[in-house]
Amino acid sequence: MLSLFLRRLALIPPLLLAMYTITFALAWLIPGNPLDNPEGRRPPPEVVEAMKKQYRLDDPVAFYFEYLGKASGVNWVLGNAPRPFDLGPSLRQPDWTVNEILRDALPVSVTLGCAAMLLALMIGLSAGVLSGLRPGGVVDSTGQMFALVGVSVPSFVIGALLLLIFSAKLGWFPVGGWGRVSNIVLPAIALSMPFAAVISRLVRVGMIEQMSAEYARTARAKGLSRGQVAVRHVLKNAFLPVLSWFGPATAVALTGSFVVEKVFAVPGLGRHFVDAVLGKDITLVMGITLTYGLVVALLNLSVDMLYAWIDPRIQQN
């Protein structure tokens, strides 16, 4: 387990470096000027030139290495920076640093993501198990229809429909915002539907395959019901494909769905990322992308360790 952990851990720095390089190149090529104010007006030319030199926007190579040194903590170790992991100021929000934006937005996205994944697990596992126990029946057909809709319909469409029905028409939930439990319900449902659909399909296939395995037939021959066999013996093995998928999926949910947060006016990472791309806020784009990459890497590492603990054969690979 320790050897597997160290091998997986050693892959994280080069992964983040590759993500940093690709994001830097794409962010630099985005049309627009990050020094324009939100109304589209530019400061005087002399102010623009001074700001370009201050933020290294006149030299992409210098910007690349200077920002990398600050973000990675290397500059702090060498004594060239006042604090480690400095992601710089936001170019479009001059009163805020990227670290401050992440500090405020990340807990919001994590709260929404946890609620969405918990809901997705509850719905997906229930639908997958019931469909897998009686393949071809009414419950199975209903579950497959649900999975098809969840996978096919974008989450922002589901979110818009939820807003139209439960906020605009019925008035049960607020249209948007954050700070109350009622603000979480609709965006969590919209964000959870695609994940619940995938979990349902994976668990259904696993249940059908495992229920026909030798150990399941032996348990049935000993007098256990289909439900008892499913819960006691089959579900753990059927859940393994979900576990390997769960790491990156959870990272997507925890760091926020870009469009869902924008639709529901949730002040999370996704909403900030959309605004940063539209405004070519390079430092904020880079900071959010690196944070997302780190979360994905750490969750994948956790899933690998959990998978190896459940199935010791993985430790040999």
mmCIF file of C-alpha atoms in Angstrom:
data_model
loop_
_atom_site.group_PDB
_atom_site.id
_atom_site.type_symbol
_atom_site.label_atom_id
_atom_site.label_comp_id
_atom_site.label_asym_id
_atom_site.label_seq_id
_atom_site.Cartn_x
_atom_site.Cartn_y
_atom_site.Cartn_z
ATOM 1 C CA MET A 1 0.000 0.000 0.000
ATOM 2 C CA LEU A 2 2.821 2.416 0.851
ATOM 3 C CA SER A 3 4.590 1.743 -2.446
ATOM 4 C CA LEU A 4 1.348 2.291 -4.368
ATOM 5 C CA PHE A 5 0.681 5.496 -2.442
ATOM 6 C CA LEU A 6 4.148 6.898 -3.169
ATOM 7 C CA ARG A 7 3.921 6.010 -6.868
ATOM 8 C CA ARG A 8 0.555 7.714 -7.207
ATOM 9 C CA LEU A 9 1.717 10.709 -5.165
ATOM 10 C CA ALA A 10 4.776 11.184 -7.390
ATOM 11 C CA LEU A 11 2.513 11.617 -10.414
ATOM 12 C CA ILE A 12 0.740 14.676 -9.000
ATOM 13 C CA PRO A 13 3.473 17.363 -9.518
ATOM 14 C CA PRO A 14 4.069 16.595 -13.230
ATOM 15 C CA LEU A 15 0.297 16.386 -13.742
ATOM 16 C CA LEU A 16 -0.201 19.836 -12.231
ATOM 17 C CA LEU A 17 2.721 21.228 -14.235
ATOM 18 C CA ALA A 18 1.208 19.943 -17.485
ATOM 19 C CA MET A 19 -2.181 21.378 -16.520
ATOM 20 C CA TYR A 20 -0.544 24.690 -15.631
ATOM 21 C CA THR A 21 1.253 24.886 -18.980
ATOM 22 C CA ILE A 22 -1.815 24.043 -21.069
ATOM 23 C CA THR A 23 -4.028 26.426 -19.100
ATOM 24 C CA PHE A 24 -1.462 29.211 -19.406
ATOM 25 C CA ALA A 25 -1.292 28.817 -23.187
ATOM 26 C CA LEU A 26 -5.071 28.757 -23.589
ATOM 27 C CA ALA A 27 -5.660 31.639 -21.162
ATOM 28 C CA TRP A 28 -3.086 33.778 -22.939
ATOM 29 C CA LEU A 29 -4.814 33.183 -26.282
ATOM 30 C CA ILE A 30 -8.310 34.105 -25.037
ATOM 31 C CA PRO A 31 -9.519 37.218 -26.892
ATOM 32 C CA GLY A 32 -9.950 40.327 -24.794
ATOM 33 C CA ASN A 33 -8.022 42.539 -22.448
ATOM 34 C CA PRO A 34 -8.004 41.778 -18.710
ATOM 35 C CA LEU A 35 -7.168 45.412 -17.946
ATOM 36 C CA ASP A 36 -10.517 46.650 -19.264
ATOM 37 C CA ASN A 37 -12.918 47.436 -16.452
ATOM 38 C CA PRO A 38 -16.234 45.529 -16.251
ATOM 39 C CA GLU A 39 -17.987 48.250 -18.293
ATOM 40 C CA GLY A 40 -15.509 47.750 -21.141
ATOM 41 C CA ARG A 41 -13.671 51.067 -20.687
ATOM 42 C CA ARG A 42 -9.885 51.030 -20.721
ATOM 43 C CA PRO A 43 -7.695 53.067 -18.363
ATOM 44 C CA PRO A 44 -5.410 55.719 -19.861
ATOM 45 C CA PRO A 45 -2.578 54.303 -22.038
ATOM 46 C CA GLU A 46 0.141 55.127 -19.516
ATOM 47 C CA VAL A 47 -1.791 53.323 -16.781
ATOM 48 C CA VAL A 48 -2.264 50.293 -19.049
ATOM 49 C CA GLU A 49 1.475 50.125 -19.763
ATOM 50 C CA ALA A 50 2.338 50.406 -16.082
ATOM 51 C CA MET A 51 -0.133 47.654 -15.203
ATOM 52 C CA LYS A 52 1.237 45.406 -17.953
ATOM 53 C CA LYS A 53 4.737 45.740 -16.536
ATOM 54 C CA GLN A 54 3.506 45.274 -12.986
ATOM 55 C CA TYR A 55 1.653 42.043 -13.786
ATOM 56 C CA ARG A 56 4.175 40.872 -16.453
ATOM 57 C CA LEU A 57 1.456 40.934 -19.111
ATOM 58 C CA ASP A 58 3.966 42.318 -21.609
ATOM 59 C CA ASP A 59 6.176 39.225 -21.354
ATOM 60 C CA PRO A 60 4.431 35.813 -21.430
ATOM 61 C CA VAL A 61 7.642 33.884 -20.692
ATOM 62 C CA ALA A 62 8.406 35.975 -17.604
ATOM 63 C CA PHE A 63 4.760 35.702 -16.501
ATOM 64 C CA TYR A 64 4.840 31.914 -16.911
ATOM 65 C CA PHE A 65 7.890 31.344 -14.712
ATOM 66 C CA GLU A 66 7.165 34.067 -12.164
ATOM 67 C CA TYR A 67 3.598 32.900 -11.605
ATOM 68 C CA LEU A 68 4.732 29.274 -11.478
ATOM 69 C CA GLY A 69 7.277 30.127 -8.809
ATOM 70 C CA LYS A 70 4.703 31.934 -6.686
ATOM 71 C CA ALA A 71 1.933 29.352 -7.127
ATOM 72 C CA SER A 72 4.185 26.365 -6.409
ATOM 73 C CA GLY A 73 5.802 27.958 -3.337
ATOM 74 C CA VAL A 74 9.296 27.851 -4.832
ATOM 75 C CA ASN A 75 9.691 31.634 -4.587
ATOM 76 C CA TRP A 76 8.703 31.506 -0.922
ATOM 77 C CA VAL A 77 11.235 28.775 -0.217
ATOM 78 C CA LEU A 78 13.935 30.868 -1.905
ATOM 79 C CA GLY A 79 12.909 33.926 0.093
ATOM 80 C CA ASN A 80 11.568 35.829 -2.930
ATOM 81 C CA ALA A 81 7.901 35.841 -1.891
ATOM 82 C CA PRO A 82 6.179 36.863 1.369
ATOM 83 C CA ARG A 83 3.921 33.798 1.467
ATOM 84 C CA PRO A 84 3.698 30.332 -0.156
ATOM 85 C CA PHE A 85 1.243 29.313 -2.860
ATOM 86 C CA ASP A 86 0.491 32.894 -3.866
ATOM 87 C CA LEU A 87 -1.882 32.850 -6.847
ATOM 88 C CA GLY A 88 -1.614 36.574 -7.400
ATOM 89 C CA PRO A 89 -4.192 39.366 -7.647
ATOM 90 C CA SER A 90 -7.334 39.105 -9.712
ATOM 91 C CA LEU A 91 -6.863 41.255 -12.799
ATOM 92 C CA ARG A 92 -10.584 42.018 -13.096
ATOM 93 C CA GLN A 93 -11.226 42.427 -9.370
ATOM 94 C CA PRO A 94 -8.290 44.542 -8.213
ATOM 95 C CA ASP A 95 -9.451 44.649 -4.596
ATOM 96 C CA TRP A 96 -9.267 40.860 -4.326
ATOM 97 C CA THR A 97 -6.499 38.306 -4.607
ATOM 98 C CA VAL A 98 -7.109 34.906 -6.166
ATOM 99 C CA ASN A 99 -6.390 33.267 -2.807
ATOM 100 C CA GLU A 100 -9.134 35.353 -1.174
ATOM 101 C CA ILE A 101 -11.629 34.481 -3.901
ATOM 102 C CA LEU A 102 -10.809 30.785 -3.532
ATOM 103 C CA ARG A 103 -11.097 31.035 0.249
ATOM 104 C CA ASP A 104 -14.644 32.399 -0.047
ATOM 105 C CA ALA A 105 -15.852 30.417 -3.076
ATOM 106 C CA LEU A 106 -14.406 26.945 -2.436
ATOM 107 C CA PRO A 107 -16.508 26.190 0.706
ATOM 108 C CA VAL A 108 -19.643 27.137 -1.232
ATOM 109 C CA SER A 109 -18.816 24.764 -4.086
ATOM 110 C CA VAL A 110 -17.798 21.999 -1.665
ATOM 111 C CA THR A 111 -21.087 22.310 0.227
ATOM 112 C CA LEU A 112 -23.104 22.192 -2.973
ATOM 113 C CA GLY A 113 -20.988 19.349 -4.374
ATOM 114 C CA CYS A 114 -21.308 17.218 -1.230
ATOM 115 C CA ALA A 115 -25.082 17.670 -1.228
ATOM 116 C CA ALA A 116 -25.274 16.780 -4.917
ATOM 117 C CA MET A 117 -23.078 13.662 -4.640
ATOM 118 C CA LEU A 118 -24.927 12.425 -1.552
ATOM 119 C CA LEU A 119 -28.203 12.814 -3.424
ATOM 120 C CA ALA A 120 -26.706 11.152 -6.521
ATOM 121 C CA LEU A 121 -25.534 8.167 -4.456
ATOM 122 C CA MET A 122 -28.934 7.728 -2.829
ATOM 123 C CA ILE A 123 -30.843 7.915 -6.110
ATOM 124 C CA GLY A 124 -28.303 6.074 -8.276
ATOM 125 C CA LEU A 125 -27.715 3.171 -5.899
ATOM 126 C CA SER A 126 -31.422 2.659 -5.263
ATOM 127 C CA ALA A 127 -32.322 2.762 -8.949
ATOM 128 C CA GLY A 128 -29.348 0.606 -9.970
ATOM 129 C CA VAL A 129 -29.972 -2.112 -7.385
ATOM 130 C CA LEU A 130 -33.712 -2.321 -8.079
ATOM 131 C CA SER A 131 -33.118 -2.429 -11.846
ATOM 132 C CA GLY A 132 -30.368 -5.033 -11.532
ATOM 133 C CA LEU A 133 -32.451 -7.348 -9.375
ATOM 134 C CA ARG A 134 -35.290 -7.555 -11.926
ATOM 135 C CA PRO A 135 -33.777 -6.849 -15.369
ATOM 136 C CA GLY A 136 -36.369 -6.375 -18.064
ATOM 137 C CA GLY A 137 -39.194 -5.558 -15.662
ATOM 138 C CA VAL A 138 -41.175 -2.385 -15.152
ATOM 139 C CA VAL A 139 -38.798 -1.048 -12.513
ATOM 140 C CA ASP A 140 -35.821 -1.746 -14.763
ATOM 141 C CA SER A 141 -37.430 0.011 -17.724
ATOM 142 C CA THR A 142 -38.279 3.016 -15.550
ATOM 143 C CA GLY A 143 -34.751 3.128 -14.170
ATOM 144 C CA GLN A 144 -33.176 2.955 -17.626
ATOM 145 C CA MET A 145 -35.451 5.757 -18.828
ATOM 146 C CA PHE A 146 -34.378 7.861 -15.854
ATOM 147 C CA ALA A 147 -30.711 7.128 -16.583
ATOM 148 C CA LEU A 148 -31.135 8.029 -20.245
ATOM 149 C CA VAL A 149 -32.751 11.354 -19.386
ATOM 150 C CA GLY A 150 -30.129 12.112 -16.732
ATOM 151 C CA VAL A 151 -27.222 11.429 -19.076
ATOM 152 C CA SER A 152 -28.737 13.118 -22.129
ATOM 153 C CA VAL A 153 -30.253 16.308 -20.707
ATOM 154 C CA PRO A 154 -27.651 18.927 -19.670
ATOM 155 C CA SER A 155 -27.703 19.955 -16.037
ATOM 156 C CA PHE A 156 -28.356 23.606 -16.901
ATOM 157 C CA VAL A 157 -31.556 22.555 -18.734
ATOM 158 C CA ILE A 158 -32.664 20.594 -15.677
ATOM 159 C CA GLY A 159 -31.783 23.613 -13.546
ATOM 160 C CA ALA A 160 -33.809 25.962 -15.734
ATOM 161 C CA LEU A 161 -36.824 23.644 -15.560
ATOM 162 C CA LEU A 162 -36.532 23.392 -11.779
ATOM 163 C CA LEU A 163 -36.374 27.184 -11.517
ATOM 164 C CA LEU A 164 -39.388 27.587 -13.794
ATOM 165 C CA ILE A 165 -41.544 25.056 -11.932
ATOM 166 C CA PHE A 166 -40.535 25.268 -8.272
ATOM 167 C CA SER A 167 -39.416 28.903 -8.069
ATOM 168 C CA ALA A 168 -41.292 30.948 -10.682
ATOM 169 C CA LYS A 169 -44.570 28.967 -10.731
ATOM 170 C CA LEU A 170 -44.925 27.382 -7.298
ATOM 171 C CA GLY A 171 -42.679 29.709 -5.308
ATOM 172 C CA TRP A 172 -41.400 26.899 -3.079
ATOM 173 C CA PHE A 173 -37.729 27.792 -3.399
ATOM 174 C CA PRO A 174 -35.799 31.031 -4.010
ATOM 175 C CA VAL A 175 -34.717 31.815 -7.555
ATOM 176 C CA GLY A 176 -31.040 32.028 -6.616
ATOM 177 C CA GLY A 177 -28.542 33.169 -4.047
ATOM 178 C CA TRP A 178 -26.839 31.499 -1.122
ATOM 179 C CA GLY A 179 -26.928 31.388 2.656
ATOM 180 C CA ARG A 180 -30.029 29.316 3.450
ATOM 181 C CA VAL A 181 -30.806 25.603 3.234
ATOM 182 C CA SER A 182 -33.501 26.338 0.659
ATOM 183 C CA ASN A 183 -30.844 27.798 -1.646
ATOM 184 C CA ILE A 184 -29.085 24.407 -1.859
ATOM 185 C CA VAL A 185 -32.036 22.210 -2.844
ATOM 186 C CA LEU A 186 -32.605 23.067 -6.507
ATOM 187 C CA PRO A 187 -28.946 23.438 -7.587
ATOM 188 C CA ALA A 188 -28.073 20.213 -5.755
ATOM 189 C CA ILE A 189 -30.832 18.343 -7.609
ATOM 190 C CA ALA A 190 -29.780 19.799 -10.958
ATOM 191 C CA LEU A 191 -26.113 18.981 -10.316
ATOM 192 C CA SER A 192 -26.838 15.467 -9.032
ATOM 193 C CA MET A 193 -28.955 14.181 -11.927
ATOM 194 C CA PRO A 194 -26.147 13.331 -14.400
ATOM 195 C CA PHE A 195 -24.109 11.674 -11.625
ATOM 196 C CA ALA A 196 -27.117 9.710 -10.359
ATOM 197 C CA ALA A 197 -27.815 8.479 -13.893
ATOM 198 C CA VAL A 198 -24.255 7.205 -14.363
ATOM 199 C CA ILE A 199 -24.229 5.532 -10.935
ATOM 200 C CA SER A 200 -27.551 3.868 -11.728
ATOM 201 C CA ARG A 201 -26.257 2.436 -15.007
ATOM 202 C CA LEU A 202 -22.970 1.239 -13.520
ATOM 203 C CA VAL A 203 -24.650 -0.404 -10.521
ATOM 204 C CA ARG A 204 -27.313 -2.027 -12.731
ATOM 205 C CA VAL A 205 -24.710 -3.633 -14.986
ATOM 206 C CA GLY A 206 -22.661 -4.727 -11.986
ATOM 207 C CA MET A 207 -25.671 -6.210 -10.223
ATOM 208 C CA ILE A 208 -26.759 -8.201 -13.278
ATOM 209 C CA GLU A 209 -23.233 -9.544 -13.759
ATOM 210 C CA GLN A 210 -22.612 -10.361 -10.105
ATOM 211 C CA MET A 211 -26.019 -11.931 -9.484
ATOM 212 C CA SER A 212 -25.187 -14.558 -12.099
ATOM 213 C CA ALA A 213 -21.771 -15.294 -10.558
ATOM 214 C CA GLU A 214 -21.046 -18.618 -8.849
ATOM 215 C CA TYR A 215 -20.904 -17.219 -5.301
ATOM 216 C CA ALA A 216 -24.288 -15.517 -5.707
ATOM 217 C CA ARG A 217 -25.907 -18.705 -7.005
ATOM 218 C CA THR A 218 -24.393 -20.615 -4.079
ATOM 219 C CA ALA A 219 -25.835 -18.093 -1.612
ATOM 220 C CA ARG A 220 -29.235 -18.438 -3.280
ATOM 221 C CA ALA A 221 -28.984 -22.224 -3.029
ATOM 222 C CA LYS A 222 -28.447 -21.870 0.731
ATOM 223 C CA GLY A 223 -31.870 -20.252 1.017
ATOM 224 C CA LEU A 224 -31.088 -16.530 0.936
ATOM 225 C CA SER A 225 -33.523 -14.281 -0.901
ATOM 226 C CA ARG A 226 -32.449 -12.162 -3.880
ATOM 227 C CA GLY A 227 -32.483 -9.059 -1.704
ATOM 228 C CA GLN A 228 -30.322 -10.674 0.975
ATOM 229 C CA VAL A 229 -27.813 -11.899 -1.599
ATOM 230 C CA ALA A 230 -27.697 -8.444 -3.165
ATOM 231 C CA VAL A 231 -27.095 -6.601 0.107
ATOM 232 C CA ARG A 232 -24.768 -9.080 1.815
ATOM 233 C CA HIS A 233 -22.655 -10.336 -1.088
ATOM 234 C CA VAL A 234 -23.220 -8.676 -4.435
ATOM 235 C CA LEU A 235 -23.488 -4.948 -3.780
ATOM 236 C CA LYS A 236 -19.851 -4.482 -2.714
ATOM 237 C CA ASN A 237 -18.512 -6.028 -5.915
ATOM 238 C CA ALA A 238 -21.091 -4.260 -8.065
ATOM 239 C CA PHE A 239 -20.027 -0.951 -6.525
ATOM 240 C CA LEU A 240 -16.355 -1.261 -7.549
ATOM 241 C CA PRO A 241 -16.833 0.292 -11.028
ATOM 242 C CA VAL A 242 -18.656 3.187 -9.372
ATOM 243 C CA LEU A 243 -15.767 3.648 -6.948
ATOM 244 C CA SER A 244 -13.185 4.027 -9.723
ATOM 245 C CA TRP A 245 -15.419 6.617 -11.421
ATOM 246 C CA PHE A 246 -16.339 8.369 -8.187
ATOM 247 C CA GLY A 247 -13.031 10.220 -7.680
ATOM 248 C CA PRO A 248 -13.020 12.535 -10.698
ATOM 249 C CA ALA A 249 -16.818 12.826 -10.583
ATOM 250 C CA THR A 250 -16.676 14.032 -6.981
ATOM 251 C CA ALA A 251 -13.958 16.516 -7.911
ATOM 252 C CA VAL A 252 -16.208 17.941 -10.620
ATOM 253 C CA ALA A 253 -19.077 18.267 -8.145
ATOM 254 C CA LEU A 254 -16.984 19.678 -5.286
ATOM 255 C CA THR A 255 -15.338 22.346 -7.404
ATOM 256 C CA GLY A 256 -18.674 23.370 -8.802
ATOM 257 C CA SER A 257 -20.582 22.975 -11.991
ATOM 258 C CA PHE A 258 -19.734 26.065 -14.010
ATOM 259 C CA VAL A 259 -23.141 26.445 -15.630
ATOM 260 C CA VAL A 260 -25.287 25.300 -12.689
ATOM 261 C CA GLU A 261 -23.674 27.839 -10.362
ATOM 262 C CA LYS A 262 -24.175 30.532 -12.964
ATOM 263 C CA VAL A 263 -27.860 29.601 -13.475
ATOM 264 C CA PHE A 264 -28.633 29.649 -9.741
ATOM 265 C CA ALA A 265 -26.349 32.624 -8.940
ATOM 266 C CA VAL A 266 -24.351 30.502 -6.500
ATOM 267 C CA PRO A 267 -21.107 32.316 -5.540
ATOM 268 C CA GLY A 268 -18.903 29.265 -6.005
ATOM 269 C CA LEU A 269 -15.828 28.424 -8.062
ATOM 270 C CA GLY A 270 -17.825 27.620 -11.183
ATOM 271 C CA ARG A 271 -19.447 31.030 -11.351
ATOM 272 C CA HIS A 272 -16.117 32.772 -10.760
ATOM 273 C CA PHE A 273 -14.486 30.659 -13.461
ATOM 274 C CA VAL A 274 -17.095 31.616 -16.055
ATOM 275 C CA ASP A 275 -16.681 35.299 -15.202
ATOM 276 C CA ALA A 276 -12.887 34.959 -15.302
ATOM 277 C CA VAL A 277 -12.912 33.365 -18.771
ATOM 278 C CA LEU A 278 -15.304 35.977 -20.145
ATOM 279 C CA GLY A 279 -13.142 38.765 -18.726
ATOM 280 C CA LYS A 280 -9.776 37.120 -19.511
ATOM 281 C CA ASP A 281 -8.804 37.248 -15.856
ATOM 282 C CA ILE A 282 -5.711 35.105 -16.418
ATOM 283 C CA THR A 283 -4.611 34.810 -12.799
ATOM 284 C CA LEU A 284 -8.084 33.760 -11.630
ATOM 285 C CA VAL A 285 -8.445 31.239 -14.473
ATOM 286 C CA MET A 286 -5.053 29.765 -13.592
ATOM 287 C CA GLY A 287 -5.774 29.682 -9.866
ATOM 288 C CA ILE A 288 -9.149 27.955 -10.213
ATOM 289 C CA THR A 289 -7.783 25.451 -12.744
ATOM 290 C CA LEU A 290 -4.840 24.534 -10.514
ATOM 291 C CA THR A 291 -7.167 24.170 -7.533
ATOM 292 C CA TYR A 292 -9.458 21.940 -9.569
ATOM 293 C CA GLY A 293 -6.500 19.845 -10.759
ATOM 294 C CA LEU A 294 -5.199 19.411 -7.217
ATOM 295 C CA VAL A 295 -8.624 18.355 -5.945
ATOM 296 C CA VAL A 296 -8.990 15.848 -8.801
ATOM 297 C CA ALA A 297 -5.513 14.413 -8.148
ATOM 298 C CA LEU A 298 -6.051 14.057 -4.394
ATOM 299 C CA LEU A 299 -9.481 12.475 -4.803
ATOM 300 C CA ASN A 300 -8.137 10.051 -7.398
ATOM 301 C CA LEU A 301 -5.327 9.182 -4.998
ATOM 302 C CA SER A 302 -7.862 8.552 -2.224
ATOM 303 C CA VAL A 303 -9.983 6.389 -4.514
ATOM 304 C CA ASP A 304 -6.924 4.390 -5.608
ATOM 305 C CA MET A 305 -6.040 3.698 -1.978
ATOM 306 C CA LEU A 306 -9.608 2.721 -1.112
ATOM 307 C CA TYR A 307 -9.845 0.533 -4.221
ATOM 308 C CA ALA A 308 -6.563 -1.212 -3.307
ATOM 309 C CA TRP A 309 -7.816 -1.779 0.228
ATOM 310 C CA ILE A 310 -11.056 -3.343 -1.052
ATOM 311 C CA ASP A 311 -9.351 -5.366 -3.817
ATOM 312 C CA PRO A 312 -5.722 -6.219 -2.809
ATOM 313 C CA ARG A 313 -4.942 -7.377 -6.380
ATOM 314 C CA ILE A 314 -4.683 -3.691 -7.377
ATOM 315 C CA GLN A 315 -1.588 -3.307 -5.176
ATOM 316 C CA GLN A 316 0.360 -5.527 -7.554
ATOM 317 C CA ASN A 317 -0.210 -3.159 -10.514
#
